[in-house]
XYZ file of C-alpha atoms in Angstrom:
296
model
C 126.505 -101.806 18.667
C 123.494 -101.676 16.081
C 120.367 -103.862 16.871
C 119.781 -105.041 13.284
C 116.230 -106.136 12.228
C 115.715 -109.895 12.052
C 115.347 -111.192 8.609
C 112.610 -113.779 7.829
C 113.223 -117.443 6.978
C 115.082 -117.780 3.584
C 117.093 -114.743 4.017
C 120.931 -115.263 4.615
C 121.979 -114.711 8.124
C 125.328 -114.321 9.559
C 126.196 -116.201 12.652
C 124.764 -114.273 15.557
C 121.441 -113.796 13.837
C 122.855 -110.581 12.179
C 121.271 -110.274 8.663
C 123.207 -109.450 5.585
C 121.040 -107.196 3.844
C 120.069 -107.696 0.180
C 122.736 -105.849 -1.646
C 124.258 -104.136 1.474
C 127.530 -105.324 2.917
C 126.677 -103.924 6.519
C 127.521 -106.513 9.037
C 128.306 -106.253 12.777
C 131.920 -104.994 13.324
C 132.319 -103.792 9.688
C 133.543 -100.252 9.127
C 130.479 -99.883 7.076
C 128.623 -99.525 10.510
C 130.574 -96.587 11.535
C 128.306 -93.617 11.688
C 125.191 -95.464 10.314
C 122.136 -93.565 10.929
C 119.392 -95.395 9.264
C 118.945 -98.812 7.524
C 115.583 -100.036 6.343
C 115.616 -103.393 4.815
C 111.879 -103.752 4.405
C 111.793 -107.629 5.168
C 108.513 -107.876 6.860
C 106.500 -108.379 3.609
C 103.148 -107.639 5.333
C 101.436 -105.239 7.427
C 101.753 -101.353 7.931
C 104.899 -101.434 10.288
C 108.496 -102.141 9.383
C 111.697 -102.169 11.473
C 114.644 -100.139 10.848
C 118.082 -99.648 12.290
C 118.223 -96.147 13.871
C 121.567 -95.001 15.448
C 122.483 -97.752 17.852
C 118.875 -99.207 18.221
C 115.758 -99.942 16.248
C 112.576 -98.213 15.611
C 109.351 -99.037 13.778
C 108.117 -96.983 10.874
C 104.747 -96.663 9.186
C 103.771 -97.766 5.757
C 101.346 -95.279 4.358
C 99.518 -96.361 1.282
C 102.393 -98.575 0.231
C 101.954 -102.277 -0.908
C 104.219 -105.242 -0.455
C 105.638 -107.008 -3.326
C 107.808 -110.165 -3.243
C 110.932 -110.141 -5.691
C 113.489 -112.789 -6.002
C 115.905 -110.888 -3.722
C 113.154 -110.426 -1.090
C 110.210 -108.179 -0.237
C 109.947 -104.706 -1.512
C 107.750 -101.796 -0.833
C 105.840 -100.478 -3.964
C 105.091 -96.644 -4.071
C 102.282 -95.713 -6.377
C 103.322 -92.211 -6.732
C 100.086 -90.831 -5.219
C 101.165 -89.932 -1.778
C 102.427 -93.271 -0.688
C 105.273 -93.063 1.804
C 107.313 -94.854 4.596
C 107.631 -92.692 7.808
C 110.497 -93.325 10.065
C 108.851 -92.792 13.546
C 111.539 -91.819 15.745
C 112.048 -89.037 18.152
C 113.601 -85.765 16.544
C 116.464 -85.885 18.929
C 117.529 -89.360 17.498
C 120.799 -90.049 15.451
C 118.806 -89.141 12.338
C 118.882 -85.433 12.896
C 121.628 -84.502 10.739
C 121.639 -80.658 11.532
C 125.181 -79.548 11.781
C 126.469 -82.364 9.679
C 129.267 -81.345 7.288
C 129.193 -84.771 5.262
C 126.872 -87.564 4.735
C 125.994 -90.519 2.396
C 122.540 -91.516 1.101
C 122.159 -94.952 -0.493
C 119.016 -96.629 -2.078
C 118.114 -99.784 -3.947
C 115.282 -98.852 -6.136
C 113.268 -99.361 -9.326
C 112.022 -96.251 -10.669
C 108.797 -96.855 -12.954
C 108.220 -93.190 -14.178
C 109.316 -89.596 -13.576
C 107.028 -86.542 -13.434
C 107.777 -84.178 -16.299
C 108.404 -81.197 -14.001
C 108.853 -82.214 -10.508
C 111.542 -84.138 -8.737
C 110.757 -87.348 -6.769
C 111.963 -88.387 -3.465
C 113.794 -91.602 -2.294
C 114.485 -89.942 1.034
C 113.315 -86.555 2.406
C 113.906 -84.751 5.785
C 111.691 -81.690 5.132
C 110.150 -80.437 8.254
C 107.283 -77.975 8.221
C 105.666 -77.137 4.975
C 106.076 -73.431 5.427
C 109.286 -71.374 5.881
C 112.792 -72.399 5.503
C 112.619 -75.420 7.846
C 113.826 -78.365 5.819
C 117.036 -80.232 6.049
C 117.859 -82.388 3.081
C 116.343 -84.441 0.182
C 117.556 -87.163 -2.285
C 115.934 -88.529 -5.320
C 115.250 -88.637 -9.158
C 115.231 -85.298 -10.952
C 112.232 -84.106 -12.963
C 112.290 -82.617 -16.263
C 112.932 -85.665 -18.405
C 116.776 -85.827 -17.619
C 116.736 -88.999 -15.954
C 119.141 -87.362 -13.679
C 119.592 -87.621 -9.684
C 119.420 -84.634 -7.264
C 120.721 -84.076 -3.724
C 119.045 -81.184 -2.087
C 120.524 -79.533 1.097
C 119.497 -76.694 3.153
C 122.828 -75.621 4.677
C 123.497 -72.508 6.873
C 124.971 -71.053 3.664
C 121.765 -71.424 1.608
C 119.892 -73.762 -0.329
C 121.763 -76.014 -2.643
C 120.211 -78.309 -5.545
C 123.132 -80.564 -6.811
C 122.326 -82.546 -9.811
C 124.179 -85.402 -11.404
C 124.838 -85.872 -15.044
C 121.938 -86.987 -17.222
C 120.625 -90.565 -17.635
C 121.858 -91.995 -14.326
C 118.367 -93.538 -13.911
C 117.098 -96.306 -16.077
C 113.357 -96.788 -15.857
C 112.090 -100.300 -14.806
C 115.339 -101.643 -13.816
C 116.567 -102.158 -10.091
C 119.781 -100.218 -9.225
C 121.689 -99.032 -6.456
C 121.823 -95.260 -6.305
C 124.331 -93.638 -3.741
C 125.329 -90.079 -3.152
C 128.231 -88.670 -0.858
C 128.541 -85.073 0.293
C 131.197 -83.201 1.987
C 130.677 -79.477 2.673
C 132.682 -77.208 0.393
C 133.151 -79.851 -2.256
C 131.126 -81.425 -4.994
C 128.820 -84.247 -4.111
C 129.481 -87.554 -5.940
C 126.831 -89.724 -7.457
C 127.305 -93.379 -7.790
C 125.488 -95.999 -9.790
C 125.728 -99.637 -8.893
C 128.830 -98.937 -6.677
C 130.611 -97.088 -9.351
C 131.342 -93.348 -9.659
C 129.019 -91.717 -12.146
C 129.468 -87.938 -12.045
C 129.995 -84.967 -9.566
C 127.192 -82.710 -8.688
C 126.951 -79.571 -10.829
C 127.447 -77.360 -7.690
C 129.665 -77.165 -4.733
C 127.484 -76.752 -1.458
C 129.029 -75.503 1.730
C 127.768 -76.840 5.007
C 126.686 -77.589 7.629
C 123.186 -78.885 7.156
C 120.513 -76.752 8.598
C 118.377 -78.113 11.764
C 114.900 -79.194 10.671
C 112.117 -77.270 12.266
C 108.219 -78.120 12.660
C 105.910 -80.310 14.698
C 107.078 -83.758 15.838
C 105.466 -85.569 12.669
C 106.897 -82.833 10.387
C 110.436 -83.641 11.524
C 110.338 -87.271 10.850
C 112.105 -88.647 7.771
C 110.038 -89.852 4.813
C 111.032 -92.546 2.349
C 109.324 -92.371 -1.104
C 107.760 -88.911 -0.684
C 108.136 -85.639 0.920
C 105.117 -85.836 2.978
C 101.980 -87.865 2.116
C 99.890 -84.709 2.851
C 102.020 -83.107 -0.113
C 102.107 -85.789 -2.675
C 103.934 -83.477 -5.245
C 107.128 -85.286 -4.700
C 105.861 -88.879 -4.701
C 108.041 -91.710 -6.108
C 106.535 -94.009 -8.783
C 108.438 -97.173 -8.252
C 109.844 -99.665 -5.635
C 112.287 -99.417 -2.955
C 114.133 -102.599 -1.448
C 116.262 -100.965 1.150
C 117.755 -97.541 2.135
C 120.770 -96.560 4.218
C 122.020 -93.144 5.625
C 125.539 -92.442 7.073
C 126.355 -89.099 8.654
C 129.879 -89.440 6.904
C 130.971 -89.516 3.323
C 131.902 -93.265 2.442
C 134.998 -93.813 0.391
C 134.563 -95.032 -3.123
C 136.068 -98.600 -1.922
C 133.183 -98.763 0.774
C 130.568 -97.922 -1.954
C 131.870 -100.512 -4.108
C 131.398 -103.083 -1.349
C 127.685 -101.913 -1.015
C 127.078 -103.363 -4.365
C 129.610 -106.043 -4.979
C 130.127 -107.726 -1.669
C 126.661 -108.457 -0.053
C 128.359 -110.182 2.912
C 130.294 -107.134 3.843
C 133.928 -106.789 5.003
C 134.570 -110.292 6.019
C 137.255 -112.724 5.210
C 135.808 -115.633 2.864
C 135.710 -118.917 4.815
C 136.058 -117.442 8.267
C 132.372 -116.931 9.024
C 129.411 -118.971 8.184
C 125.737 -118.379 7.029
C 122.520 -120.229 7.981
C 119.803 -120.749 5.496
C 116.358 -121.785 6.620
C 115.165 -124.581 4.089
C 111.461 -125.060 3.631
C 110.266 -128.454 2.121
C 108.035 -128.425 -0.955
C 104.370 -128.039 -0.413
C 104.770 -126.291 3.041
C 105.773 -129.430 4.780
C 108.048 -129.226 7.795
C 111.617 -128.933 6.772
C 112.893 -132.605 7.297
C 116.101 -131.471 8.542
C 114.406 -129.262 11.143
C 117.417 -126.988 11.347
C 119.231 -124.433 9.166
C 121.978 -125.417 6.971
C 125.316 -123.703 7.678
C 128.399 -123.389 5.604
C 131.309 -121.226 5.337
C 131.009 -118.129 3.254
C 133.492 -118.365 0.248
C 134.670 -121.781 1.553
C 133.675 -125.247 0.401
C 130.117 -126.420 0.722
């Protein structure tokens, strides 16, 4: 069972203190938990550390040069495009090692501000050592002015750069960008829960095992590696999630359209921490609880 990070006051919480992520329908007991490798909601809104779901536990990650920004949906991490990154600090042997995987899903809520004219940016990257054929996979906006998205996989059959159709990215707007991949088939790119296009190539699997030092083998969000800022993202990321299975189209739709996940309306409740004006103590001194989808 996943140990979800605890959301701060003001964020909707399911009974049992299990957070409903902003924009992600991932709740305890849902099928969307199956094969969930990483979920980083970035709720802390301060400091250099942030907690993530990793496999069946949690692990801290390190914010490298990023800044916190508060948006109506909650805190987000701002990546300045100059080597800013979030490093998931987990052992290499953890569930995030996708070496040998023959299918996977990567999903990111992001606002992309600008794109380099030539180089691809990174939402997520498992690159490994900077020398040799040591990397595993990467996902992010494509360079070259196409406003496309790219999934890059180092498989035992070779390197595959699979690109979406053009103009999936709209600059300065927050969107949910998702891609699924099954070895031997086209990857499928989704925008806001809806199918956008197939990738332009078919990549065989499985994904290669990442090589390098302990730090090199960690996953980076928003860059390939802060020491190599050539793939840095200029934009903001609200949350990311990775599965080592290809989600179905119906599940991807729920990631966007059903923030409370695969639950029956009216059968579960949410609690909201209510703060009084001016920072005074909440006179109710307790969360408000009401049924989801039921009468208030």
